[in-house]
mmCIF file of C-alpha atoms in Angstrom:
data_model
loop_
_atom_site.group_PDB
_atom_site.id
_atom_site.type_symbol
_atom_site.label_atom_id
_atom_site.label_comp_id
_atom_site.label_asym_id
_atom_site.label_seq_id
_atom_site.Cartn_x
_atom_site.Cartn_y
_atom_site.Cartn_z
ATOM 1 C CA UNK A 1 -6.454 4.251 18.901
ATOM 2 C CA UNK A 2 -5.852 7.402 16.851
ATOM 3 C CA UNK A 3 -3.848 9.015 19.635
ATOM 4 C CA UNK A 4 -1.717 5.873 19.967
ATOM 5 C CA UNK A 5 -0.918 5.999 16.251
ATOM 6 C CA UNK A 6 0.120 9.633 16.504
ATOM 7 C CA UNK A 7 2.386 8.953 19.480
ATOM 8 C CA UNK A 8 4.028 6.101 17.566
ATOM 9 C CA UNK A 9 4.689 8.353 14.600
ATOM 10 C CA UNK A 10 6.050 11.149 16.778
ATOM 11 C CA UNK A 11 8.566 8.728 18.282
ATOM 12 C CA UNK A 12 10.434 8.617 14.956
ATOM 13 C CA UNK A 13 12.635 11.565 15.912
ATOM 14 C CA UNK A 14 13.784 10.047 19.211
ATOM 15 C CA UNK A 15 14.213 6.615 17.632
ATOM 16 C CA UNK A 16 16.360 8.140 14.918
ATOM 17 C CA UNK A 17 18.575 9.792 17.554
ATOM 18 C CA UNK A 18 18.948 6.438 19.316
ATOM 19 C CA UNK A 19 19.950 4.613 16.148
ATOM 20 C CA UNK A 20 22.219 7.464 15.126
ATOM 21 C CA UNK A 21 24.123 7.035 18.404
ATOM 22 C CA UNK A 22 24.711 3.411 17.510
ATOM 23 C CA UNK A 23 21.553 2.061 19.110
ATOM 24 C CA UNK A 24 20.778 -1.647 19.059
ATOM 25 C CA UNK A 25 19.421 -2.975 15.762
ATOM 26 C CA UNK A 26 16.144 -4.905 15.918
ATOM 27 C CA UNK A 27 16.371 -8.488 17.102
ATOM 28 C CA UNK A 28 15.878 -10.976 14.217
ATOM 29 C CA UNK A 29 12.918 -12.511 16.020
ATOM 30 C CA UNK A 30 10.934 -9.362 15.212
ATOM 31 C CA UNK A 31 10.821 -10.611 11.629
ATOM 32 C CA UNK A 32 8.675 -13.575 12.661
ATOM 33 C CA UNK A 33 6.688 -12.234 15.599
ATOM 34 C CA UNK A 34 2.943 -12.829 15.228
ATOM 35 C CA UNK A 35 0.541 -10.232 16.597
ATOM 36 C CA UNK A 36 -2.986 -10.827 17.918
ATOM 37 C CA UNK A 37 -5.823 -11.796 15.590
ATOM 38 C CA UNK A 38 -7.891 -8.680 16.317
ATOM 39 C CA UNK A 39 -11.019 -9.847 14.431
ATOM 40 C CA UNK A 40 -9.034 -9.760 11.191
ATOM 41 C CA UNK A 41 -11.511 -12.114 9.545
ATOM 42 C CA UNK A 42 -14.100 -9.330 9.214
ATOM 43 C CA UNK A 43 -11.650 -6.973 7.491
ATOM 44 C CA UNK A 44 -10.482 -9.835 5.277
ATOM 45 C CA UNK A 45 -14.053 -10.718 4.300
ATOM 46 C CA UNK A 46 -14.849 -7.104 3.414
ATOM 47 C CA UNK A 47 -11.675 -6.791 1.326
ATOM 48 C CA UNK A 48 -12.361 -10.067 -0.473
ATOM 49 C CA UNK A 49 -15.907 -9.097 -1.454
ATOM 50 C CA UNK A 50 -14.803 -5.576 -2.429
ATOM 51 C CA UNK A 51 -12.338 -6.911 -4.993
ATOM 52 C CA UNK A 52 -14.291 -10.007 -6.102
ATOM 53 C CA UNK A 53 -17.492 -8.365 -7.305
ATOM 54 C CA UNK A 54 -15.933 -5.696 -9.599
ATOM 55 C CA UNK A 55 -13.541 -8.230 -11.153
ATOM 56 C CA UNK A 56 -16.319 -10.749 -11.800
ATOM 57 C CA UNK A 57 -18.469 -8.020 -13.376
ATOM 58 C CA UNK A 58 -15.606 -6.993 -15.663
ATOM 59 C CA UNK A 59 -14.976 -10.616 -16.611
ATOM 60 C CA UNK A 60 -18.664 -11.180 -17.342
ATOM 61 C CA UNK A 61 -18.827 -8.103 -19.574
ATOM 62 C CA UNK A 62 -15.509 -8.834 -21.318
ATOM 63 C CA UNK A 63 -13.740 -5.730 -19.955
ATOM 64 C CA UNK A 64 -10.798 -7.303 -18.153
ATOM 65 C CA UNK A 65 -8.489 -4.577 -19.484
ATOM 66 C CA UNK A 66 -10.027 -2.394 -16.750
ATOM 67 C CA UNK A 67 -9.248 -4.864 -13.955
ATOM 68 C CA UNK A 68 -6.286 -2.919 -12.599
ATOM 69 C CA UNK A 69 -8.365 0.237 -12.124
ATOM 70 C CA UNK A 70 -11.128 -1.715 -10.385
ATOM 71 C CA UNK A 71 -8.654 -3.385 -8.056
ATOM 72 C CA UNK A 72 -7.166 -0.074 -6.944
ATOM 73 C CA UNK A 73 -10.620 1.334 -6.307
ATOM 74 C CA UNK A 74 -11.352 -1.730 -4.183
ATOM 75 C CA UNK A 75 -8.324 -0.894 -2.021
ATOM 76 C CA UNK A 76 -10.605 1.685 -0.384
ATOM 77 C CA UNK A 77 -11.932 -1.184 1.731
ATOM 78 C CA UNK A 78 -8.510 -1.610 3.355
ATOM 79 C CA UNK A 79 -8.793 1.649 5.292
ATOM 80 C CA UNK A 80 -10.216 2.054 8.771
ATOM 81 C CA UNK A 81 -10.388 -1.619 9.655
ATOM 82 C CA UNK A 82 -10.240 -0.966 13.434
ATOM 83 C CA UNK A 83 -12.791 1.868 13.403
ATOM 84 C CA UNK A 84 -16.547 1.827 13.830
ATOM 85 C CA UNK A 85 -18.681 2.262 10.736
ATOM 86 C CA UNK A 86 -19.222 6.017 10.544
ATOM 87 C CA UNK A 87 -15.579 6.807 11.313
ATOM 88 C CA UNK A 88 -14.460 4.142 8.854
ATOM 89 C CA UNK A 89 -16.672 5.669 6.157
ATOM 90 C CA UNK A 90 -15.129 9.111 6.760
ATOM 91 C CA UNK A 91 -11.630 7.694 6.453
ATOM 92 C CA UNK A 92 -12.457 5.634 3.384
ATOM 93 C CA UNK A 93 -14.075 8.642 1.668
ATOM 94 C CA UNK A 94 -10.853 10.651 1.866
ATOM 95 C CA UNK A 95 -8.549 7.704 1.130
ATOM 96 C CA UNK A 96 -10.795 6.691 -1.778
ATOM 97 C CA UNK A 97 -10.441 10.150 -3.322
ATOM 98 C CA UNK A 98 -6.662 9.800 -2.979
ATOM 99 C CA UNK A 99 -6.729 6.439 -4.743
ATOM 100 C CA UNK A 100 -8.858 7.856 -7.561
ATOM 101 C CA UNK A 101 -6.399 10.714 -8.019
ATOM 102 C CA UNK A 102 -3.518 8.235 -8.154
ATOM 103 C CA UNK A 103 -5.303 6.044 -10.723
ATOM 104 C CA UNK A 104 -6.239 9.003 -12.936
ATOM 105 C CA UNK A 105 -2.780 10.582 -12.677
ATOM 106 C CA UNK A 106 -1.064 7.303 -13.536
ATOM 107 C CA UNK A 107 -3.370 6.650 -16.482
ATOM 108 C CA UNK A 108 -2.826 10.206 -17.760
ATOM 109 C CA UNK A 109 0.941 9.735 -17.536
ATOM 110 C CA UNK A 110 0.629 6.626 -19.699
ATOM 111 C CA UNK A 111 -1.894 8.123 -22.128
ATOM 112 C CA UNK A 112 0.230 11.159 -22.925
ATOM 113 C CA UNK A 113 3.468 9.204 -23.270
ATOM 114 C CA UNK A 114 5.424 11.037 -20.592
ATOM 115 C CA UNK A 115 9.077 10.064 -20.362
ATOM 116 C CA UNK A 116 10.373 7.717 -17.678
ATOM 117 C CA UNK A 117 12.113 10.449 -15.698
ATOM 118 C CA UNK A 118 8.987 12.579 -15.552
ATOM 119 C CA UNK A 119 7.047 9.566 -14.305
ATOM 120 C CA UNK A 120 9.586 9.074 -11.528
ATOM 121 C CA UNK A 121 9.374 12.726 -10.528
ATOM 122 C CA UNK A 122 5.572 12.732 -10.441
ATOM 123 C CA UNK A 123 5.346 9.524 -8.419
ATOM 124 C CA UNK A 124 7.947 10.780 -5.932
ATOM 125 C CA UNK A 125 5.910 13.971 -5.469
ATOM 126 C CA UNK A 126 2.841 11.780 -4.918
ATOM 127 C CA UNK A 127 4.764 9.799 -2.289
ATOM 128 C CA UNK A 128 5.694 12.892 -0.295
ATOM 129 C CA UNK A 129 2.275 14.506 -0.647
ATOM 130 C CA UNK A 130 0.334 11.416 0.382
ATOM 131 C CA UNK A 131 2.672 10.742 3.306
ATOM 132 C CA UNK A 132 1.800 14.182 4.684
ATOM 133 C CA UNK A 133 -1.926 13.881 3.879
ATOM 134 C CA UNK A 134 -2.002 10.450 5.511
ATOM 135 C CA UNK A 135 -0.514 11.903 8.684
ATOM 136 C CA UNK A 136 -2.910 14.858 8.712
ATOM 137 C CA UNK A 137 -6.017 12.726 8.135
ATOM 138 C CA UNK A 138 -4.806 9.910 10.390
ATOM 139 C CA UNK A 139 -5.303 7.220 7.773
ATOM 140 C CA UNK A 140 -4.906 3.597 8.757
ATOM 141 C CA UNK A 141 -2.972 1.967 7.194
ATOM 142 C CA UNK A 142 -0.689 5.011 7.190
ATOM 143 C CA UNK A 143 1.704 6.200 4.520
ATOM 144 C CA UNK A 144 1.782 6.536 0.740
ATOM 145 C CA UNK A 145 2.245 2.892 -0.278
ATOM 146 C CA UNK A 146 -1.099 2.258 -2.006
ATOM 147 C CA UNK A 147 -1.012 5.606 -3.799
ATOM 148 C CA UNK A 148 2.508 5.047 -5.101
ATOM 149 C CA UNK A 149 1.475 1.556 -6.202
ATOM 150 C CA UNK A 150 -1.691 2.790 -7.940
ATOM 151 C CA UNK A 151 -0.083 5.702 -9.786
ATOM 152 C CA UNK A 152 3.064 3.853 -10.837
ATOM 153 C CA UNK A 153 1.248 0.679 -11.902
ATOM 154 C CA UNK A 154 -1.365 2.566 -13.945
ATOM 155 C CA UNK A 155 1.406 4.588 -15.570
ATOM 156 C CA UNK A 156 3.052 1.337 -16.689
ATOM 157 C CA UNK A 157 -0.023 0.073 -18.573
ATOM 158 C CA UNK A 158 -0.542 1.402 -22.151
ATOM 159 C CA UNK A 159 -3.495 3.796 -22.266
ATOM 160 C CA UNK A 160 -5.256 6.322 -24.501
ATOM 161 C CA UNK A 161 -6.792 9.666 -23.457
ATOM 162 C CA UNK A 162 -10.249 8.027 -23.384
ATOM 163 C CA UNK A 163 -8.881 5.424 -20.977
ATOM 164 C CA UNK A 164 -8.509 8.216 -18.399
ATOM 165 C CA UNK A 165 -12.305 8.510 -18.303
ATOM 166 C CA UNK A 166 -12.714 4.730 -18.154
ATOM 167 C CA UNK A 167 -10.146 4.478 -15.364
ATOM 168 C CA UNK A 168 -11.899 7.159 -13.315
ATOM 169 C CA UNK A 169 -15.339 5.602 -13.823
ATOM 170 C CA UNK A 170 -14.179 2.061 -13.069
ATOM 171 C CA UNK A 171 -12.172 2.973 -9.984
ATOM 172 C CA UNK A 172 -14.967 5.240 -8.699
ATOM 173 C CA UNK A 173 -17.635 2.547 -8.915
ATOM 174 C CA UNK A 174 -15.280 0.029 -7.336
ATOM 175 C CA UNK A 175 -14.404 2.422 -4.491
ATOM 176 C CA UNK A 176 -18.075 3.229 -3.862
ATOM 177 C CA UNK A 177 -18.877 -0.479 -3.688
ATOM 178 C CA UNK A 178 -15.974 -1.038 -1.292
ATOM 179 C CA UNK A 179 -17.349 1.683 0.995
ATOM 180 C CA UNK A 180 -20.828 0.148 0.866
ATOM 181 C CA UNK A 181 -19.464 -3.264 1.835
ATOM 182 C CA UNK A 182 -17.409 -1.701 4.636
ATOM 183 C CA UNK A 183 -20.395 0.064 6.210
ATOM 184 C CA UNK A 184 -23.134 -2.531 5.732
ATOM 185 C CA UNK A 185 -22.529 -3.736 9.289
ATOM 186 C CA UNK A 186 -24.156 -0.558 10.616
ATOM 187 C CA UNK A 187 -27.484 -2.306 10.002
ATOM 188 C CA UNK A 188 -26.653 -4.885 12.692
ATOM 189 C CA UNK A 189 -27.840 -3.551 16.097
ATOM 190 C CA UNK A 190 -25.020 -5.220 18.034
ATOM 191 C CA UNK A 191 -22.355 -3.529 15.901
ATOM 192 C CA UNK A 192 -24.229 -0.232 15.621
ATOM 193 C CA UNK A 193 -24.316 0.104 19.405
ATOM 194 C CA UNK A 194 -20.526 0.022 19.834
ATOM 195 C CA UNK A 195 -18.863 3.124 21.224
ATOM 196 C CA UNK A 196 -17.813 5.181 18.169
ATOM 197 C CA UNK A 197 -14.123 5.624 17.474
ATOM 198 C CA UNK A 198 -12.654 9.045 16.719
ATOM 199 C CA UNK A 199 -10.265 10.508 14.162
ATOM 200 C CA UNK A 200 -7.766 13.080 15.385
ATOM 201 C CA UNK A 201 -7.253 15.372 12.385
ATOM 202 C CA UNK A 202 -5.034 18.456 12.592
ATOM 203 C CA UNK A 203 -3.028 20.107 9.839
ATOM 204 C CA UNK A 204 -1.148 22.390 12.247
ATOM 205 C CA UNK A 205 -0.238 19.632 14.705
ATOM 206 C CA UNK A 206 1.055 17.438 11.896
ATOM 207 C CA UNK A 207 2.988 20.210 10.129
ATOM 208 C CA UNK A 208 4.761 21.225 13.355
ATOM 209 C CA UNK A 209 5.433 17.692 14.616
ATOM 210 C CA UNK A 210 9.166 17.032 15.205
ATOM 211 C CA UNK A 211 10.607 15.053 12.317
ATOM 212 C CA UNK A 212 7.574 15.459 10.027
ATOM 213 C CA UNK A 213 9.364 17.441 7.263
ATOM 214 C CA UNK A 214 12.135 14.833 7.207
ATOM 215 C CA UNK A 215 9.580 12.009 7.077
ATOM 216 C CA UNK A 216 7.759 13.612 4.140
ATOM 217 C CA UNK A 217 10.982 14.375 2.267
ATOM 218 C CA UNK A 218 12.343 10.870 2.862
ATOM 219 C CA UNK A 219 9.238 9.291 1.342
ATOM 220 C CA UNK A 220 9.731 11.151 -1.931
ATOM 221 C CA UNK A 221 13.515 10.756 -2.076
ATOM 222 C CA UNK A 222 13.313 7.000 -1.462
ATOM 223 C CA UNK A 223 10.749 6.491 -4.219
ATOM 224 C CA UNK A 224 12.712 8.651 -6.673
ATOM 225 C CA UNK A 225 16.029 6.906 -5.963
ATOM 226 C CA UNK A 226 14.483 3.425 -6.045
ATOM 227 C CA UNK A 227 12.880 4.084 -9.422
ATOM 228 C CA UNK A 228 15.901 5.843 -10.911
ATOM 229 C CA UNK A 229 18.291 2.912 -10.552
ATOM 230 C CA UNK A 230 16.304 0.325 -12.578
ATOM 231 C CA UNK A 231 15.378 3.046 -15.097
ATOM 232 C CA UNK A 232 19.066 3.813 -15.722
ATOM 233 C CA UNK A 233 20.075 0.171 -16.094
ATOM 234 C CA UNK A 234 16.989 -0.755 -18.141
ATOM 235 C CA UNK A 235 15.122 -3.117 -15.824
ATOM 236 C CA UNK A 236 11.541 -3.873 -16.741
ATOM 237 C CA UNK A 237 9.413 -2.734 -13.806
ATOM 238 C CA UNK A 238 10.914 0.240 -11.927
ATOM 239 C CA UNK A 239 7.684 0.808 -10.025
ATOM 240 C CA UNK A 240 8.172 -2.388 -8.038
ATOM 241 C CA UNK A 241 11.374 -0.958 -6.600
ATOM 242 C CA UNK A 242 9.514 2.291 -5.872
ATOM 243 C CA UNK A 243 6.749 0.427 -4.051
ATOM 244 C CA UNK A 244 9.271 -1.603 -2.038
ATOM 245 C CA UNK A 245 11.077 1.568 -0.932
ATOM 246 C CA UNK A 246 7.770 3.185 0.061
ATOM 247 C CA UNK A 247 6.758 0.082 1.997
ATOM 248 C CA UNK A 248 10.055 -0.016 3.898
ATOM 249 C CA UNK A 249 9.394 3.508 5.185
ATOM 250 C CA UNK A 250 5.860 2.675 6.262
ATOM 251 C CA UNK A 251 6.767 1.921 9.887
ATOM 252 C CA UNK A 252 6.835 4.512 12.679
ATOM 253 C CA UNK A 253 10.612 4.762 13.200
ATOM 254 C CA UNK A 254 13.987 3.795 11.792
ATOM 255 C CA UNK A 255 14.164 0.490 13.628
ATOM 256 C CA UNK A 256 10.704 -0.334 12.295
ATOM 257 C CA UNK A 257 11.904 0.508 8.784
ATOM 258 C CA UNK A 258 14.614 -2.151 9.083
ATOM 259 C CA UNK A 259 12.103 -4.742 10.263
ATOM 260 C CA UNK A 260 9.610 -3.819 7.550
ATOM 261 C CA UNK A 261 12.246 -4.014 4.800
ATOM 262 C CA UNK A 262 13.424 -7.423 6.011
ATOM 263 C CA UNK A 263 9.889 -8.760 6.203
ATOM 264 C CA UNK A 264 9.111 -7.478 2.721
ATOM 265 C CA UNK A 265 12.144 -9.200 1.208
ATOM 266 C CA UNK A 266 11.500 -12.526 2.963
ATOM 267 C CA UNK A 267 7.779 -12.433 2.245
ATOM 268 C CA UNK A 268 8.371 -11.519 -1.386
ATOM 269 C CA UNK A 269 10.777 -14.426 -1.839
ATOM 270 C CA UNK A 270 8.124 -16.881 -0.650
ATOM 271 C CA UNK A 271 5.419 -14.976 -2.516
ATOM 272 C CA UNK A 272 7.300 -15.268 -5.796
ATOM 273 C CA UNK A 273 7.447 -19.044 -5.308
ATOM 274 C CA UNK A 274 3.692 -19.097 -4.631
ATOM 275 C CA UNK A 275 3.089 -17.007 -7.770
ATOM 276 C CA UNK A 276 5.059 -19.471 -9.875
ATOM 277 C CA UNK A 277 2.929 -22.292 -8.462
ATOM 278 C CA UNK A 278 -0.356 -20.504 -9.153
ATOM 279 C CA UNK A 279 0.626 -19.582 -12.716
ATOM 280 C CA UNK A 280 1.638 -23.202 -13.293
ATOM 281 C CA UNK A 281 -1.803 -24.298 -12.114
ATOM 282 C CA UNK A 282 -3.759 -21.953 -14.376
ATOM 283 C CA UNK A 283 -3.591 -18.804 -16.505
ATOM 284 C CA UNK A 284 -7.352 -18.692 -17.116
ATOM 285 C CA UNK A 285 -8.724 -15.228 -16.296
ATOM 286 C CA UNK A 286 -11.628 -16.437 -14.146
ATOM 287 C CA UNK A 287 -9.381 -18.724 -12.127
ATOM 288 C CA UNK A 288 -6.847 -15.907 -11.673
ATOM 289 C CA UNK A 289 -9.692 -13.760 -10.321
ATOM 290 C CA UNK A 290 -10.446 -16.504 -7.802
ATOM 291 C CA UNK A 291 -6.773 -16.573 -6.814
ATOM 292 C CA UNK A 292 -6.750 -12.772 -6.433
ATOM 293 C CA UNK A 293 -9.775 -12.819 -4.124
ATOM 294 C CA UNK A 294 -8.324 -15.574 -1.917
ATOM 295 C CA UNK A 295 -4.955 -13.817 -1.807
ATOM 296 C CA UNK A 296 -6.601 -10.522 -0.819
ATOM 297 C CA UNK A 297 -8.358 -12.284 2.040
ATOM 298 C CA UNK A 298 -5.111 -13.952 3.113
ATOM 299 C CA UNK A 299 -3.231 -10.653 3.041
ATOM 300 C CA UNK A 300 -5.790 -8.936 5.272
ATOM 301 C CA UNK A 301 -5.802 -11.829 7.714
ATOM 302 C CA UNK A 302 -2.084 -11.367 8.398
ATOM 303 C CA UNK A 303 -1.115 -7.779 7.537
ATOM 304 C CA UNK A 304 -1.633 -6.518 11.104
ATOM 305 C CA UNK A 305 -0.113 -9.640 12.644
ATOM 306 C CA UNK A 306 3.085 -9.987 10.627
ATOM 307 C CA UNK A 307 3.898 -7.956 7.515
ATOM 308 C CA UNK A 308 6.202 -10.647 6.149
ATOM 309 C CA UNK A 309 3.436 -13.268 6.238
ATOM 310 C CA UNK A 310 1.095 -10.823 4.527
ATOM 311 C CA UNK A 311 3.662 -10.319 1.772
ATOM 312 C CA UNK A 312 3.455 -14.012 0.900
ATOM 313 C CA UNK A 313 -0.097 -13.242 -0.249
ATOM 314 C CA UNK A 314 0.442 -9.657 -1.428
ATOM 315 C CA UNK A 315 3.217 -10.601 -3.868
ATOM 316 C CA UNK A 316 1.171 -13.035 -6.002
ATOM 317 C CA UNK A 317 -1.835 -10.728 -5.597
ATOM 318 C CA UNK A 318 0.051 -7.818 -7.195
ATOM 319 C CA UNK A 319 1.611 -9.981 -9.904
ATOM 320 C CA UNK A 320 -1.663 -11.662 -10.857
ATOM 321 C CA UNK A 321 -3.400 -8.279 -11.012
ATOM 322 C CA UNK A 322 -0.680 -7.199 -13.434
ATOM 323 C CA UNK A 323 -1.230 -10.334 -15.482
ATOM 324 C CA UNK A 324 -4.963 -9.617 -15.725
ATOM 325 C CA UNK A 325 -4.272 -6.162 -17.142
ATOM 326 C CA UNK A 326 -1.193 -6.930 -19.244
ATOM 327 C CA UNK A 327 -0.039 -10.563 -19.559
ATOM 328 C CA UNK A 328 3.739 -10.980 -19.522
ATOM 329 C CA UNK A 329 6.263 -13.801 -19.489
ATOM 330 C CA UNK A 330 6.032 -15.452 -16.071
ATOM 331 C CA UNK A 331 9.798 -15.890 -15.817
ATOM 332 C CA UNK A 332 10.534 -12.216 -16.505
ATOM 333 C CA UNK A 333 7.732 -11.158 -14.163
ATOM 334 C CA UNK A 334 9.040 -13.179 -11.221
ATOM 335 C CA UNK A 335 12.694 -12.281 -11.782
ATOM 336 C CA UNK A 336 12.004 -8.567 -11.956
ATOM 337 C CA UNK A 337 9.768 -8.647 -8.902
ATOM 338 C CA UNK A 338 12.406 -10.271 -6.716
ATOM 339 C CA UNK A 339 15.310 -8.179 -7.997
ATOM 340 C CA UNK A 340 13.520 -4.871 -7.744
ATOM 341 C CA UNK A 341 12.097 -5.651 -4.300
ATOM 342 C CA UNK A 342 15.636 -6.218 -3.023
ATOM 343 C CA UNK A 343 16.725 -2.979 -4.658
ATOM 344 C CA UNK A 344 13.802 -0.958 -3.300
ATOM 345 C CA UNK A 345 14.185 -2.322 0.221
ATOM 346 C CA UNK A 346 17.889 -1.463 0.187
ATOM 347 C CA UNK A 347 17.150 2.083 -0.953
ATOM 348 C CA UNK A 348 14.484 2.449 1.728
ATOM 349 C CA UNK A 349 16.914 1.357 4.434
ATOM 350 C CA UNK A 350 19.628 3.690 3.126
ATOM 351 C CA UNK A 351 17.276 6.678 3.121
ATOM 352 C CA UNK A 352 16.061 5.791 6.610
ATOM 353 C CA UNK A 353 19.598 5.585 8.006
ATOM 354 C CA UNK A 354 20.608 8.859 6.373
ATOM 355 C CA UNK A 355 17.490 10.448 7.834
ATOM 356 C CA UNK A 356 18.382 9.103 11.266
ATOM 357 C CA UNK A 357 21.847 10.604 11.005
ATOM 358 C CA UNK A 358 20.405 13.966 9.943
ATOM 359 C CA UNK A 359 17.909 13.933 12.813
ATOM 360 C CA UNK A 360 20.649 13.015 15.272
ATOM 361 C CA UNK A 361 22.873 15.867 14.084
ATOM 362 C CA UNK A 362 19.983 18.353 14.222
ATOM 363 C CA UNK A 363 19.170 17.345 17.802
ATOM 364 C CA UNK A 364 22.744 18.108 18.907
ATOM 365 C CA UNK A 365 22.919 21.533 17.296
#
């Protein structure tokens, strides 16, 4: 499994050369292809419990202002879904530390009132760094998406210096609980007896892989460019464009980037409509928590089968999480989400195509 992932990533250089020579663009049917189920219900159940319990505890103790930090800690459960328990725990331990760093860094940015341009620079550095770390540690899902999301979203929520401590504590407890839920199956003899999966971890192999420097640089450039445009023109949520650009580059090659960007736009369009429906049904905090849990389960059921379908659930999930932490006008929220997703996806595609051209030229020299 790990070796297959590495081979897919290493194909980016050759795929870029193919596209740079005018290779065939992906067939539109790739936008709607549905992959195998792959026991997704277990990963979905783990993810649902991991996010439900911390949010219910915060609601019960009247600390919903910490919900965003708890949710990002719970994202630890999303890593290593295809691995056996010990290997999954190793992956989640490293990914969980990365998520905590992103949460703390984002909260610190907000607490100390750093200017918009400095925020963009810091998040773009995070995107490049976590892209490389993800490749070295063979994280699954790969890439910097969740770390960009966590840092940029936390930076957008007003905070004080003491909130940095609260954010770290909340996210840490949530991440630890997510790991516990993800490894509880080791107590079941039938699951414990499975052949253990392996992680192929190598700094040198990753650093010297063809196309890796370009991949790492592209991740940061795309996030910086995607955030800069809405910042210049005064749009409300630049980090959504940054997240969309990061997501578009999450596939293994340039053709995959085009498919991923298209699926994100289509899924977001439907997801925005679903968000409007859910907000029309209720704005009660406890009911929104219930929606968030169900949406998290839905996202994990489909994310490995079709990214666009998953986005139908991910979009309202992200927006409702934002509403829990900082309620905003629903109309402004939905408009900005759709506009900035289109912008971010376009930037991601542009960066990918420029990268393909650069790789193609380098291969001919």
